Structures are given as C-alpha cells and as structure tokens.
Coordinates of C-alpha atoms and ligand atoms in Angstrom, one line a residue:
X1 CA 20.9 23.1 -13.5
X2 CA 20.0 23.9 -16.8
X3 CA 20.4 26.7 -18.0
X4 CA 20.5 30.7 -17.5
X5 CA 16.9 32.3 -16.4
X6 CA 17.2 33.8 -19.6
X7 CA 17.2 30.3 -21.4
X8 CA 14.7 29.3 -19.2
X9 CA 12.4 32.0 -20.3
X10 CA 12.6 31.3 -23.9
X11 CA 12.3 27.8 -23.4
X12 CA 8.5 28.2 -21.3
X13 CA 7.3 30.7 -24.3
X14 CA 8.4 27.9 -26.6
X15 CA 6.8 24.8 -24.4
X16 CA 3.8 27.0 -24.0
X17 CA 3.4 27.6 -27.7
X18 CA 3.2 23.7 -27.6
X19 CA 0.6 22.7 -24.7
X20 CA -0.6 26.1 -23.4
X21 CA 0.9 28.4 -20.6
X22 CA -1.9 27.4 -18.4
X23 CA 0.2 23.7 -18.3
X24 CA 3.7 24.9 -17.5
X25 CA 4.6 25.7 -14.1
X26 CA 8.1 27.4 -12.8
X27 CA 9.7 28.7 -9.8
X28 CA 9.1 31.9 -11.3
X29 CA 5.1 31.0 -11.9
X30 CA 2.8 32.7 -8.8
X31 CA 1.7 29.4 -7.7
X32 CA 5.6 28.3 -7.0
X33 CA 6.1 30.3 -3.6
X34 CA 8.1 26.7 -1.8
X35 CA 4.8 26.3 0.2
X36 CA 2.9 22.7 -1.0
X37 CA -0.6 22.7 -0.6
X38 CA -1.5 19.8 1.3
X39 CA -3.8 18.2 -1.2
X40 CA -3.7 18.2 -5.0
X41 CA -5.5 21.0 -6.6
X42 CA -8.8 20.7 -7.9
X43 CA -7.6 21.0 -11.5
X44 CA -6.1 17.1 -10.8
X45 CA -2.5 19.5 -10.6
X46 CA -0.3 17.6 -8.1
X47 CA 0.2 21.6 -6.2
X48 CA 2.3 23.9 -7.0
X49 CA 5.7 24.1 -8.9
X50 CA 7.2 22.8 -5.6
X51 CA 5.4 19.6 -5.2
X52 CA 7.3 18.5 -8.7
X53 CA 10.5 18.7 -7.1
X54 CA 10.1 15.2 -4.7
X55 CA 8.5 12.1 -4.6
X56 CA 8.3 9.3 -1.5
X57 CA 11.6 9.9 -0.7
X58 CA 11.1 13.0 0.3
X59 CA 11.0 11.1 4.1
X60 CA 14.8 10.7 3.2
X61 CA 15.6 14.2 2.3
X62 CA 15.2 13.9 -0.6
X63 CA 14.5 17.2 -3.1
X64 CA 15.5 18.3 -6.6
X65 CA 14.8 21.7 -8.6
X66 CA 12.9 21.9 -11.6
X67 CA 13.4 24.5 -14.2
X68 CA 10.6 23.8 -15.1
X69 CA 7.2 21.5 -14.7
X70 CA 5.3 21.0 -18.3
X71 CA 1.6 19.4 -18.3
X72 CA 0.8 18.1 -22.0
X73 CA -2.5 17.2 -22.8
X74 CA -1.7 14.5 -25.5
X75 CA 0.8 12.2 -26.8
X76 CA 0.8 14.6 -29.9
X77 CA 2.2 17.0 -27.1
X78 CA 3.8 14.6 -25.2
X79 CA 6.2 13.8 -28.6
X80 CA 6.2 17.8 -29.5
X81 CA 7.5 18.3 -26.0
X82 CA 10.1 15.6 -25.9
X83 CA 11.0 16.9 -29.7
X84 CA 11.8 20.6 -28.3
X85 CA 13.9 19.2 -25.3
X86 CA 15.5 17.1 -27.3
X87 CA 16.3 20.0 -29.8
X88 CA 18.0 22.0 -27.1
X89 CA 19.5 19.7 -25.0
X90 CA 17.4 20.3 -22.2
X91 CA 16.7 17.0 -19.6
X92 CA 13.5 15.6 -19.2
X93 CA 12.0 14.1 -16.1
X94 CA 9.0 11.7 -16.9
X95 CA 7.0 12.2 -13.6
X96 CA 3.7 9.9 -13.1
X97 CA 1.8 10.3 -9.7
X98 CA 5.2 10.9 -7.4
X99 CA 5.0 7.8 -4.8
X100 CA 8.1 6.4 -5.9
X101 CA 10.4 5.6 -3.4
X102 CA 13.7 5.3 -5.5
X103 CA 13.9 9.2 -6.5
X104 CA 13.7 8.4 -10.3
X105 CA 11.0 11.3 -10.7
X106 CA 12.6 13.8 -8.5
X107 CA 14.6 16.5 -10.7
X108 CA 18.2 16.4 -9.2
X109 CA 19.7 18.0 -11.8
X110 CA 17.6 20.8 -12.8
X111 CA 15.7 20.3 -16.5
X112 CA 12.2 19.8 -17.3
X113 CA 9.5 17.5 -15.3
X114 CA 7.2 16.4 -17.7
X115 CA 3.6 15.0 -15.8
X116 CA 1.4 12.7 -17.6
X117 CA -1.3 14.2 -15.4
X118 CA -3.4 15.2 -18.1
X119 CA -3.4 12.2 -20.0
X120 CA -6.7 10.5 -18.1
X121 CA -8.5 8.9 -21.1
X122 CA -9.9 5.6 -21.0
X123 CA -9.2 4.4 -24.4
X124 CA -11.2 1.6 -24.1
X125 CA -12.6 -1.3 -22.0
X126 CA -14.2 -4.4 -23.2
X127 CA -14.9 -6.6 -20.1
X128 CA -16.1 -9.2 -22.1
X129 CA -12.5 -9.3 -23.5
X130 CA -11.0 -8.7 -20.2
X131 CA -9.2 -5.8 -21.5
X132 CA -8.4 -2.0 -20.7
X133 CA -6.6 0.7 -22.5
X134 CA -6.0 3.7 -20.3
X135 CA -3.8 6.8 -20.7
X136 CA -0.6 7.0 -18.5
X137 CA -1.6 9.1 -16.4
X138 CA -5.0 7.4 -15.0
X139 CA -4.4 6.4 -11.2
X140 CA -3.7 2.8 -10.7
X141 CA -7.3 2.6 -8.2
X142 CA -9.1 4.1 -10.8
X143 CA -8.0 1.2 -13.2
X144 CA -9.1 -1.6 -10.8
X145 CA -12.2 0.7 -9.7
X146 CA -13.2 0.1 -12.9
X147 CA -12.2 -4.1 -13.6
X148 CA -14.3 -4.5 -10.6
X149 CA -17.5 -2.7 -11.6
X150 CA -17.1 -5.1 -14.5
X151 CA -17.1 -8.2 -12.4
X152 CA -13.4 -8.4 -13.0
X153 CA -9.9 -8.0 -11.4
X154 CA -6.4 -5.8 -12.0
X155 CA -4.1 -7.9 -9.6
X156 CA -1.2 -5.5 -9.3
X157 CA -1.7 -3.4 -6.0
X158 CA 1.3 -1.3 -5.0
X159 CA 0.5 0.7 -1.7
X160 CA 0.4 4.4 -2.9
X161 CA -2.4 3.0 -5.6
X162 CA -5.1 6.1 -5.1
X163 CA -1.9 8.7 -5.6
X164 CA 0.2 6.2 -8.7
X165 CA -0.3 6.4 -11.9
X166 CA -0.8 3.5 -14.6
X167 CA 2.2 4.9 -16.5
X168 CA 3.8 5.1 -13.4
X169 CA 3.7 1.4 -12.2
X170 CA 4.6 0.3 -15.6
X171 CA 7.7 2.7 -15.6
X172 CA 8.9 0.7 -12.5
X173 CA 7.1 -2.5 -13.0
X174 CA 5.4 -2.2 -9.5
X175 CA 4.7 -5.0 -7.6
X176 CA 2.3 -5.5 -4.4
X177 CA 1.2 -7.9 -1.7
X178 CA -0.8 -9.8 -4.6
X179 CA 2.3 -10.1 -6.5
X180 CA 2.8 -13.8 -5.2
X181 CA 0.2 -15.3 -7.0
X182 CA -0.6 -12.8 -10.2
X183 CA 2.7 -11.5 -10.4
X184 CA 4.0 -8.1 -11.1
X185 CA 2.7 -4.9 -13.5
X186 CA 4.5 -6.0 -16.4
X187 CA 2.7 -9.1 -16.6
X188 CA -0.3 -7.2 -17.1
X189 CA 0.9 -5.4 -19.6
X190 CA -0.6 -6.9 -23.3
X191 CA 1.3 -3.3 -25.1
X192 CA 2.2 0.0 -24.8
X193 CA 2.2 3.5 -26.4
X194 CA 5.6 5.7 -25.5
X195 CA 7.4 8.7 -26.8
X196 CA 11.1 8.0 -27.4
X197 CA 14.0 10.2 -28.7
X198 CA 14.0 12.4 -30.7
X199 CA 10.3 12.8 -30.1
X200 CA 8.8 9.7 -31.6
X201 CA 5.9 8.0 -30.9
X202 CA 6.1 4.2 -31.1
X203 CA 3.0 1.0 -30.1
X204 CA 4.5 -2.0 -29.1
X205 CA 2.6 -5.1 -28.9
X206 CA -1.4 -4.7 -28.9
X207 CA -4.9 -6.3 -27.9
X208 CA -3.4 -9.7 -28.0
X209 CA -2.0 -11.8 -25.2
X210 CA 0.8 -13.5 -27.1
X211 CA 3.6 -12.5 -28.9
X212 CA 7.2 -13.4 -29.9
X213 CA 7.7 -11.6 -32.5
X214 CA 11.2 -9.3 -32.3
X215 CA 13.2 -8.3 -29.7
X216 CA 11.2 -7.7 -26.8
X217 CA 11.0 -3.9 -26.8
X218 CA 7.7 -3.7 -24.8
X219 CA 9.6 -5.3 -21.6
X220 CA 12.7 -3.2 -22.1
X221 CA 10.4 -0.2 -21.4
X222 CA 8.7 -1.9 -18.8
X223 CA 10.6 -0.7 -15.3
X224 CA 12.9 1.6 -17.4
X225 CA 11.7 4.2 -15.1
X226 CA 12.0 7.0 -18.0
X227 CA 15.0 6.4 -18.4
X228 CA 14.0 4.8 -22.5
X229 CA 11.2 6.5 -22.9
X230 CA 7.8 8.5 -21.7
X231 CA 4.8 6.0 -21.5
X232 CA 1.6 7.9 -22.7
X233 CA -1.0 4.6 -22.9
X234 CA -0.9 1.1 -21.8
X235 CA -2.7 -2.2 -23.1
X236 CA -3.7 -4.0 -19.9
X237 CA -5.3 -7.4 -19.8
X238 CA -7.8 -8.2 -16.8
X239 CA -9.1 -11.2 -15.1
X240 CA -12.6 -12.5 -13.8
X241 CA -12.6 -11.4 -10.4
X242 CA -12.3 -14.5 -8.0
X243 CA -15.4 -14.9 -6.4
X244 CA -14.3 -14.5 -2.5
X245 CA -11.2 -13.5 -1.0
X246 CA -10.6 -14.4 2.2
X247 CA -7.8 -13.2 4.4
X248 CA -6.1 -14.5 7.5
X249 CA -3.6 -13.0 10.6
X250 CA -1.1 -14.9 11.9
X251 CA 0.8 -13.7 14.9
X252 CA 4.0 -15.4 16.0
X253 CA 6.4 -15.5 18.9
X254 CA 9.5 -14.9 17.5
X255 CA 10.8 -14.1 13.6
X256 CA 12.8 -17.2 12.6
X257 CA 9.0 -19.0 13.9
X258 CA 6.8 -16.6 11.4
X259 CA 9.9 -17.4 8.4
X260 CA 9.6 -21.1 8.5
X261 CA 5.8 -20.6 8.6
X262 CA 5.9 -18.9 5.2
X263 CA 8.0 -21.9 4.0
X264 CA 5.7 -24.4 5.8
X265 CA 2.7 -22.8 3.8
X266 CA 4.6 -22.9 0.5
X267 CA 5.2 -26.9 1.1
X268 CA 1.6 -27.4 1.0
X269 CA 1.7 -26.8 -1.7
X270 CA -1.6 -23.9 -1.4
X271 CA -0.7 -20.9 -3.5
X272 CA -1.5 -17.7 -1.4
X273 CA -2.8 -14.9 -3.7
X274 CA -1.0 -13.2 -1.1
X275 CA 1.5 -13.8 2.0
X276 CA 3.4 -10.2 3.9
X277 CA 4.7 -9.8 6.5
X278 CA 5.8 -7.6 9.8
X279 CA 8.3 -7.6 11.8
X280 CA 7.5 -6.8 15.8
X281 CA 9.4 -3.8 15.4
X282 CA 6.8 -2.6 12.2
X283 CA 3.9 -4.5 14.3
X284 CA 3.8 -2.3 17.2
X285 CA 4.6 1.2 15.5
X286 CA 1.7 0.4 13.0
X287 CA -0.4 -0.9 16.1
X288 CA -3.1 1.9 17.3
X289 CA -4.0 2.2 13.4
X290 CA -5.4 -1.3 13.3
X291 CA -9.1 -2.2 14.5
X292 CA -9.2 -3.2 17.8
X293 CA -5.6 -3.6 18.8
X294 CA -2.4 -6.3 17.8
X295 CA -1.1 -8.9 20.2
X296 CA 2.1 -6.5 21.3
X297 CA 4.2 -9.3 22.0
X298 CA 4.4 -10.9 18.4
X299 CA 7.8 -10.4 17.1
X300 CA 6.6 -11.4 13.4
X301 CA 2.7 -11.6 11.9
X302 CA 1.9 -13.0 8.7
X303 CA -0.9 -11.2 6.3
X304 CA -2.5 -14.3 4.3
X305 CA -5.1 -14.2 2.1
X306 CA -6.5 -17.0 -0.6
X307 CA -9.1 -16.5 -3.5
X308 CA -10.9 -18.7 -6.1
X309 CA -14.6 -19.5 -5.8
X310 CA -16.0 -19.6 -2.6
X311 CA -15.5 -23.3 -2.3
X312 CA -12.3 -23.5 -3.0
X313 CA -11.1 -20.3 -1.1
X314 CA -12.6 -22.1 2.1
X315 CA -11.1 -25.1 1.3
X316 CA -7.6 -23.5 1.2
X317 CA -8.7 -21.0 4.0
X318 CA -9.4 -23.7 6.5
X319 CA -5.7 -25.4 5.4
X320 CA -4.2 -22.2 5.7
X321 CA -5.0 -21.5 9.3
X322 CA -3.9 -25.0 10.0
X323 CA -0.4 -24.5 9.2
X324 CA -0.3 -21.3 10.4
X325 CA -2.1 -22.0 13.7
X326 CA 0.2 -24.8 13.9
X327 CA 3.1 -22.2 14.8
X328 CA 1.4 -19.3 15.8
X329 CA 0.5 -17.5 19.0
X330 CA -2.7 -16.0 17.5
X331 CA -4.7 -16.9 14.6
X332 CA -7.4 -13.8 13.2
X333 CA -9.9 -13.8 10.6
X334 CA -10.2 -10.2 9.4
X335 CA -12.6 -8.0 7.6
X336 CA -10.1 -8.0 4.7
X337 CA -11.3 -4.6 3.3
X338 CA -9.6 -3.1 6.7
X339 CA -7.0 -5.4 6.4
X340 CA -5.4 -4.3 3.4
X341 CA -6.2 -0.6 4.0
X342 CA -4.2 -0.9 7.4
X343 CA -1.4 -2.1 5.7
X344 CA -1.3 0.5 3.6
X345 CA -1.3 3.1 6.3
X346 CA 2.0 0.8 7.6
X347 CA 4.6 3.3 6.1
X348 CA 3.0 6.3 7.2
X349 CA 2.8 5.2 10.5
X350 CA 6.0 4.3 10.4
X351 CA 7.9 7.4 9.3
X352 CA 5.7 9.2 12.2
X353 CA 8.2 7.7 14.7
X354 CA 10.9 9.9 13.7
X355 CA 9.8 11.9 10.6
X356 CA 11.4 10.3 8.1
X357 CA 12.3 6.6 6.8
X358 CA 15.0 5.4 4.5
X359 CA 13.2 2.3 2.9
X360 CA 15.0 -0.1 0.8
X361 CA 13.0 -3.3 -1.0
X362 CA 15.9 -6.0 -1.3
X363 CA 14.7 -9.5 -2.4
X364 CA 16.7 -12.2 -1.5
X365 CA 15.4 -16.4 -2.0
X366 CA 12.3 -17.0 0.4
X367 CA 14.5 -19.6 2.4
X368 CA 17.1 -16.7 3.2
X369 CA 14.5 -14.5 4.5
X370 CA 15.1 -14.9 8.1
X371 CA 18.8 -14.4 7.6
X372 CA 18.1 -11.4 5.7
X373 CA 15.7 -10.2 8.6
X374 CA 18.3 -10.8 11.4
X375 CA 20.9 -9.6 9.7
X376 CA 19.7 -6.1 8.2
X377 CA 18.4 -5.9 12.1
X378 CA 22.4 -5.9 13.6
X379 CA 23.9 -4.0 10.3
X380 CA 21.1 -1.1 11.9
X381 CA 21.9 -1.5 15.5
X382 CA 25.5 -1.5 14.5
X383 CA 25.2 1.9 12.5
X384 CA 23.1 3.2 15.9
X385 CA 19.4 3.4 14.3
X386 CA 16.1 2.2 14.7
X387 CA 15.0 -0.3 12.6
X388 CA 11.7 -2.3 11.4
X389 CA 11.1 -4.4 8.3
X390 CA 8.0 -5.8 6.6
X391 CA 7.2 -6.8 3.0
X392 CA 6.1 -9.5 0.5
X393 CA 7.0 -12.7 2.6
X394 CA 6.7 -15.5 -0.1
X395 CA 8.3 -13.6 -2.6
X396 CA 11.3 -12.8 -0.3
X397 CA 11.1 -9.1 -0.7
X398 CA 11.6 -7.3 2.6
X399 CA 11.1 -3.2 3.0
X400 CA 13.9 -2.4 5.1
X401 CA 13.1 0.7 7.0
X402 CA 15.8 2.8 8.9
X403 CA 14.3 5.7 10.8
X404 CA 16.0 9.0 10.4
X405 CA 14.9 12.7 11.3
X406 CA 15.4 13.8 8.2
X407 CA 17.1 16.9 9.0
X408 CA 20.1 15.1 10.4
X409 CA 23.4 14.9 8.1
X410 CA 25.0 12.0 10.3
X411 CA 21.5 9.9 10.6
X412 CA 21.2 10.2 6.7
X413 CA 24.8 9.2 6.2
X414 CA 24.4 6.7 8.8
X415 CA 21.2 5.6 6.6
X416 CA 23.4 5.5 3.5
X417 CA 26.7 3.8 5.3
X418 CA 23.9 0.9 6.5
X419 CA 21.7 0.5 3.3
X420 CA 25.0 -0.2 1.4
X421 CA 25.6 -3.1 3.6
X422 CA 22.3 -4.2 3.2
X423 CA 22.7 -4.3 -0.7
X424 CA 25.5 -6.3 -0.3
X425 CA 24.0 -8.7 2.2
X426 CA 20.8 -9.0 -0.5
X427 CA 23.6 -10.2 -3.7
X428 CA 25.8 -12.3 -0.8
X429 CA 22.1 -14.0 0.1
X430 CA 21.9 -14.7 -3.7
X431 CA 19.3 -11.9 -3.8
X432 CA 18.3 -8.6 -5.9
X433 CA 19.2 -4.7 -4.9
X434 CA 15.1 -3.8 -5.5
X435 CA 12.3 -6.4 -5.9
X436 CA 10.1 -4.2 -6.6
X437 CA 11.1 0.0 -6.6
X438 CA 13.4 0.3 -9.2
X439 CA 16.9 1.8 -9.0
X440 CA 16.0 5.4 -9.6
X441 CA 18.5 7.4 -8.3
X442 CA 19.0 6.2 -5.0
X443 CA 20.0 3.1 -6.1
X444 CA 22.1 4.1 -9.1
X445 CA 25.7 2.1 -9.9
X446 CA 24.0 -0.9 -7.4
X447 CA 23.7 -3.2 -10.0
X448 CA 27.5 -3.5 -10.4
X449 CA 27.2 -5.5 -7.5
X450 CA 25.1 -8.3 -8.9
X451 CA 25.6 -8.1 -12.6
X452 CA 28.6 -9.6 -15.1
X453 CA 30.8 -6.7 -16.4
X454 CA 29.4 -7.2 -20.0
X455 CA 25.8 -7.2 -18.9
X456 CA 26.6 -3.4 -17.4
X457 CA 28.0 -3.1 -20.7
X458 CA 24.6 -4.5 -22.4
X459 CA 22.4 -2.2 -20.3
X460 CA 24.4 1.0 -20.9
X461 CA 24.5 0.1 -24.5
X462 CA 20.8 -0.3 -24.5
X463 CA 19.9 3.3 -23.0
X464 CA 22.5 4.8 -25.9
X465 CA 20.3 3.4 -28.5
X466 CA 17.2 5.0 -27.2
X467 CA 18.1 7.9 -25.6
X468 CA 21.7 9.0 -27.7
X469 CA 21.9 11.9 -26.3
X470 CA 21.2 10.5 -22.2
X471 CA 18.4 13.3 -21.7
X472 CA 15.8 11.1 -20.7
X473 CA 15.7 11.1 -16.3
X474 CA 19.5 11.0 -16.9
X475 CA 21.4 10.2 -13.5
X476 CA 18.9 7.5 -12.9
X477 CA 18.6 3.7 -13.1
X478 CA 22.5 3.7 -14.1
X479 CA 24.1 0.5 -14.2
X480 CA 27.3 1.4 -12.7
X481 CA 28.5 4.1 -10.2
X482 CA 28.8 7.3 -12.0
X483 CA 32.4 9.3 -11.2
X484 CA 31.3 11.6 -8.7
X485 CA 28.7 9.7 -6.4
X486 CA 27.0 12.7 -4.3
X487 CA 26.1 11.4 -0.5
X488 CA 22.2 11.7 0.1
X489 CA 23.6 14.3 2.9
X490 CA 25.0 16.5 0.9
X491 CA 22.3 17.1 -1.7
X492 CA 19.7 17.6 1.2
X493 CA 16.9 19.8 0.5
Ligands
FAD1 C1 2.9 4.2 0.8 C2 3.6 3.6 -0.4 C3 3.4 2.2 -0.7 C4 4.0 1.7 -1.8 N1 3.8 0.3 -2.1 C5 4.4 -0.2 -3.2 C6 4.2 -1.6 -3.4 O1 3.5 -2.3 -2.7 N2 4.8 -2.1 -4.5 C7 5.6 -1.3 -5.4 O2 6.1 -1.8 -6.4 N3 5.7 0.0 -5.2 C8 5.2 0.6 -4.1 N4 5.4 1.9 -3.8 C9 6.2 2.7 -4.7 C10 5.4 3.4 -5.8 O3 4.1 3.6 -5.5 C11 5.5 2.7 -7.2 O4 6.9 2.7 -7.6 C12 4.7 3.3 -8.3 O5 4.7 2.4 -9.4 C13 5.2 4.7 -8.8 O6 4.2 5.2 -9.6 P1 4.1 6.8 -9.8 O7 3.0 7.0 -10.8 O8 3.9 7.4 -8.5 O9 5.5 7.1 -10.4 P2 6.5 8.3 -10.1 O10 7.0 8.2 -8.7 O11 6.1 9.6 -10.6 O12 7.8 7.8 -11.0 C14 8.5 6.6 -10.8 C15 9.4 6.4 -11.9 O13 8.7 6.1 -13.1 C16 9.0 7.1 -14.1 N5 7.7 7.4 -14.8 C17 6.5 7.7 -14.2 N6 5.6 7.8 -15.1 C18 6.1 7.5 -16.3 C19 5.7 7.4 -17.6 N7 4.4 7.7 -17.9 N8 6.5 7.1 -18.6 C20 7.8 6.9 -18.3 N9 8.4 7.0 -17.1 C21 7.5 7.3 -16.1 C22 9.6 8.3 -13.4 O14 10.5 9.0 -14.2 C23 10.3 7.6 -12.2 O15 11.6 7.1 -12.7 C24 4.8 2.5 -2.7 C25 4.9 3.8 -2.4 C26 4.3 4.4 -1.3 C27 4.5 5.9 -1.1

C-alpha cells in the first residue's frame, strides 16, 4: 500500500489541484461504500471507487486496493498527473475500460489508478483517407461504429469491445476472431500519443503508413500494458469495408475431426477472415444462449466466416462449406450478426457454471492444436476441475477455461497448480504463454519459460529506460519471477 491516510490526503488535494476533485475518487470518497453499481454511471464513471479495484479477472478472485482512482481530462493532465506521482514516488495504474483478463489494471499493490475515461475526443476522421485519430479512452465499438458509418472497416474485434477502450487494446495489443486474416491491434496502429516518465508527453509515428525510421518505439509501447507508458491518443488506419461477410457453422463429431478440419481449410489455400472454435465442453454450456439450439452431441464446432465482394465471398463461401461439410456432422449458415454476438456472450455463459473461470489464452502452432486441446483437457481432469476451451482456431490460440467458485482457496490453487502446466505444455508445443491477453500480473515471470536469459535481460533493461524509477503498473508484465511470487489464493479479495 502506499502510503499513510495522512499522505494520502495530501496527495488527493494535490491531484485535485490538477484535474479537479470532482475526478478523484478514494475509499474515503462517499461514493466508495465496497457496493458496485451494476452499470457505469451516467457521468461515463466506470462506478464507484470500488469498481477500480478489478478487472475480468475478477471471475478468478481477483481484487486490488486503490489509494486512490484519478480521472484526467487531458493529456496536459494526464502528464501533470504522472509528473506529481512520479515526484513522490507514488505507483500509477493506467486503467482503460477494465475487461482485461491478465490483471495488469487491477491495483495489487495499492497506488494510484489513473482512467483514461475522460479522454473521448475524436481527433479526427478522414474516411476518404481511411484514417481515425481517437483519444484513449474511446470504447473500441465506438471506433468501428464509426469506420462503418463511413463505408469502412476497423478489423480488430476483441470480445469485451462495447466495455474496452482504444488505449486499452493497444496497451495489450488485443486480438479477436478476425485476427486471422487482418491481424492484431497493433497492426492498426499508424502512431501514438503517450505520457512517459517523468511526465512527458511524446508522438510517435503519424498519419502515414510507413516508417523505418529509428528504433521502433511505437511497437515497444504497443502491448506494454502500462507498464512504459500511459497511451492518451492513437493514430489508426481503416479499411474499405468488404462488401459481404458471410459466416458459416460447422459441427463435428469428435475434436481431433474439427482440428484437421481447420488445417484442411488452411490447405486450400482460402484465407478465412475468421476461423474459432468450441470445444463440446464450451458448446453445450454456451448452448441455450444460441438461436434455436446446437447439435448437443458435437464435441468441436468451427465459427467460419469469409469476406470480399459479394462474388468472391460466395465463391470462397461455397468452398468453405465443402471442406468443412466434408468432415462435419452439421453444416449451418447463420445470420452472422447473432453469430458473433453469441460468441461473445460464450464467457459469460461459461463462468455461470460455477461462478467464476480461470481463462488462460496460450498459442501454440495450428498443427499442435489438437494436442494442445487433449492435453490441457487431462492436466484439468488430473488437478480435479471442470474444463472447456474455445478460441481462434487458425491462429492456434485456445482460451483455456478452468471453472472455479471463486471463493474456494484449494479450487484456485488447484487453478494456479494446472495453468502452470498448461504454460509449460504451450513452450514444450513450441507455442506462446498469451496470444493475445498480455502477461499482466497473472502471468508475470512466465516468459522465463520461453525466452533466452539475455532477452529477459533486454526486456528488463528496456522498462528501466522508460520507467527508472519502475512506478509505472509495476508488478506487471515482468519478464522473470519476482522473489516473493504471491499464490492467487492468498491475495483473494
Ligand atoms: C468477454 C471478454 C472477451 C474478450 N475477448 C478478447 C479477444 O477476443 N481478444 C483479446 O485480445 N482480448 C479479449 N479480451 C480481453 C480484453 O478485452 C482486452 O485485453 C482489452 O484490450 C483490454 O482493454 P481495456 O480497455 O479493458 O483495458 P484494461 O483492462 O483497463 O487494461 C489492460 C491493460 O492495459 C493497460 N492500459 C489500459 N489502458 C491504457 C492506456 N491508455 N495506456 C497505457 N496502458 C493502458 C492497463 O494498465 C492494463 O495493463 C476479452 C475480455 C472479455 C471480458
């Protein structure tokens, strides 16, 4: 924890001073009574001071305490706020919209959260340049709201997109089901605006789409999860929107069928703007949600879609559902608007089962995906827990998902004893500890696993030179395991 009440005191009339008291919230502040509201407040305020202290993992347990939550309105007060932390060794906790699922916004170690909320500004859009220029803090639907009343398209689509923020995604490079063809946040990302230590304010590259000039600084803060800096604008580049989209279910009779359908499609040789996956376990818990009922005896389904014009998404359309229907117990042709929105209601669904989920997003090479599959399946049985798994099948990236009640020490440390296999398996498989949501703190000291001694080196060496005085999310996104590792059990909320 911080500091003293005392300290704390004089710290919110100082922070004040900077972005007004109205923006600073505290466990001492009225609104802070530990009950969360159940939706944001109308002032755009995630809730209360409480509602700061988690993000997704909360369905782990997951829950830190904030000295204090600061609002700024600006980057002038996003750098003034930084400057004064910075000044009095105080941490800061960059927090965008909270759905992470790695704990990298959730203030563990006391310190300030600082939520780029307030910064909602479009800079600027210029759809006949195919570019936007929000603030961090504009939610990620809101960005492709607004491509698409444009005639145009922002490919990145992360689940929790109505709730994440812009600066968010970029903080942890977010990914999505659409990541297979367009690829991930980052390579979106034309330049950036961030706040770095001391209390600087730095733009890195601009309103152009090349550039090989220095050192490249832009992707170093790109999925540094604040750990280098707090993102206050982005530089994003668009694309025409493809003129028809057209999605595809396949259901299949057992896993190993629905994995070498995912490589049979990839053979073809037709790219798949996108290609996820269930598992039967995930398939039947997110079941009554979808539109007229699953086929309950699928152990594996495959979510296709393929885009371009219309001729040549039917062209691809047709060849998809021949390779897929070659294998498959059940071929459907979905209204793809409920498609997608079902398969972002999967997690919920899933975490209903028991109350809470421990989700981890391994990648591993798409030919290894089966193995993966079958064994993350035993290391759960083995550790006595239910288990499902679904993900971004032709990128190799499977969620993982243990069910725990989340008020259980020995399901949680049975959780934690599993997921540390299933990082290990992930490397072994020639894979990656997170394809897509970030180390954070969950994951912190992982990377040892799969990184050369002197790259650790490199990486811490990189965070000193932004962030000398490691005040920036510190705890999180650490290359190698600090000293003391806390259990997730016994830092339960
Ligand atoms: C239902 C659900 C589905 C999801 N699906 C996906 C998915 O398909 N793909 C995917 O990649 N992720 C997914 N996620 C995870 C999550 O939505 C992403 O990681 C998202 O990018 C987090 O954005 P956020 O604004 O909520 O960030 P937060 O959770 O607030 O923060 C995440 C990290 O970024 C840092 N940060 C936030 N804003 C800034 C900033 N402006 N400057 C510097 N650092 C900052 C924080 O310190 C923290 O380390 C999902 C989450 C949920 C709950």
């Amino acid at each position: 924890m911080y500091s003293t009440l005392q300290d704390t005191t004089l710290l919110q009339s100082d922070l004040a001073r900077l972005v007004g008291a109205e923006h600073i919230l505290g466990p001492t502040h009225p609104a802070a009574n530990g009950i969360e509201p159940t939706r944001p407040a109308a002032n755009g305020r995630q809730g209360g001071w409480a509602s700061y202290n988690h993000d997704a993992t909360r369905t782990r347990g997951l829950y830190g305490r904030a000295d204090l939550v600061v609002c700024p309105g600006s980057t002038a007060e996003v750098a003034a706020v930084l400057g004064l932390c910075y000044e009095r060794d105080v941490p800061l906790i960059p927090r965008g919209g909270g759905t992470g699922l790695a704990g990298g916004a959730v203030p563990l170690g006391g310190g300030v959260v600082c939520s780029l909320e307030r910064l909602r500004a479009i800079r600027e859009l210029e759809p006949t340049l195919w570019r936007i220029h929000p603030e961090a803090g504009v939610s990620t639907r809101h960005v492709q709201r607004l491509a698409r009343e444009n005639g145009l398209c922002f490919p990145p689509d992360p689940g929790a997109a109505e709730q994440s923020q812009i600066g968010g995604n970029v903080a942890t490079n977010a990914g999505g089901p659409h990541a297979f063809k367009y690829g991930v946040t980052g390579n979106w990302v034309t330049g950036l605006e961030a706040v770095i230590p001391p209390g600087e304010t730095i733009a890195l590259g601009g309103a152009y789409r090349k550039d090989v000039a220095g050192y490249d600084l832009k992707s170093l803060l790109i999925g540094s999860e604040g750990t280098l800096g707090i993102i206050t604008a982005v530089r994003l580049r668009l694309m025409p929107a493809p003129e028809a989209a057209l999605p595809l279910i396949s259901f299949h009779a057992t896993r190993a069928q629905g994995c070498t359908a995912i490589l049979d499609v990839l053979g073809t040789g037709i790219v798949p703007a996108a290609l996820d996956f269930l598992d039967g376990e995930a398939l039947r818990m997110a079941a009554g949600a979808y539109p007229g009922g699953l086929p309950l005896e699928a152990e594996f389904a495959l979510l296709a879609e393929v885009d371009g014009t219309l001729e040549e998404a039917r062209a691809a359309h047709a060849e998809l559902a021949t390779v897929l229907g070659s294998s498959a117990i059940e071929l459907r042709r979905p209204d793809r608007g409920a498609l997608w929105e079902w398969r972002d209601r999967i997690a919920g669904a899933v975490c209903a089962m028991r109350g809470g989920k421990v989700s981890e997003d391994v990648v591993v090479p798409v030919e290894r995906l089966a193995e993966a599959l079958a064994r993350f399946e035993e290391i759960a049985t083995r550790h006595g827990l239910r288990s499902c798994a679904w993900g971004h099948g032709a990128d190799g990236n499977l969620h993982a998902n243990l069910l725990v009640d989340p008020r259980s020490e020995p399901e949680l440390a049975a959780a934690e004893a599993a997921t540390e296999e299933l990082f290990a398996l992930a490397v072994e498989l020639g894979g990656s500890i997170s394809g897509e949501h970030g180390v954070g703190w969950l994951k912190r000291g992982q990377l040892a696993r799969q990184w050369p001694p002197r790259a650790l080196h490199l990486h811490e060496e990189i965070k000193r030179a932004f962030d000398p005085k490691g005040l920036l999310n510190p705890g999180k996104k650490l290359a190698r395991p600090p000293a003391a590792m806390p259990s997730l059990a016994s830092i339960l909320g």
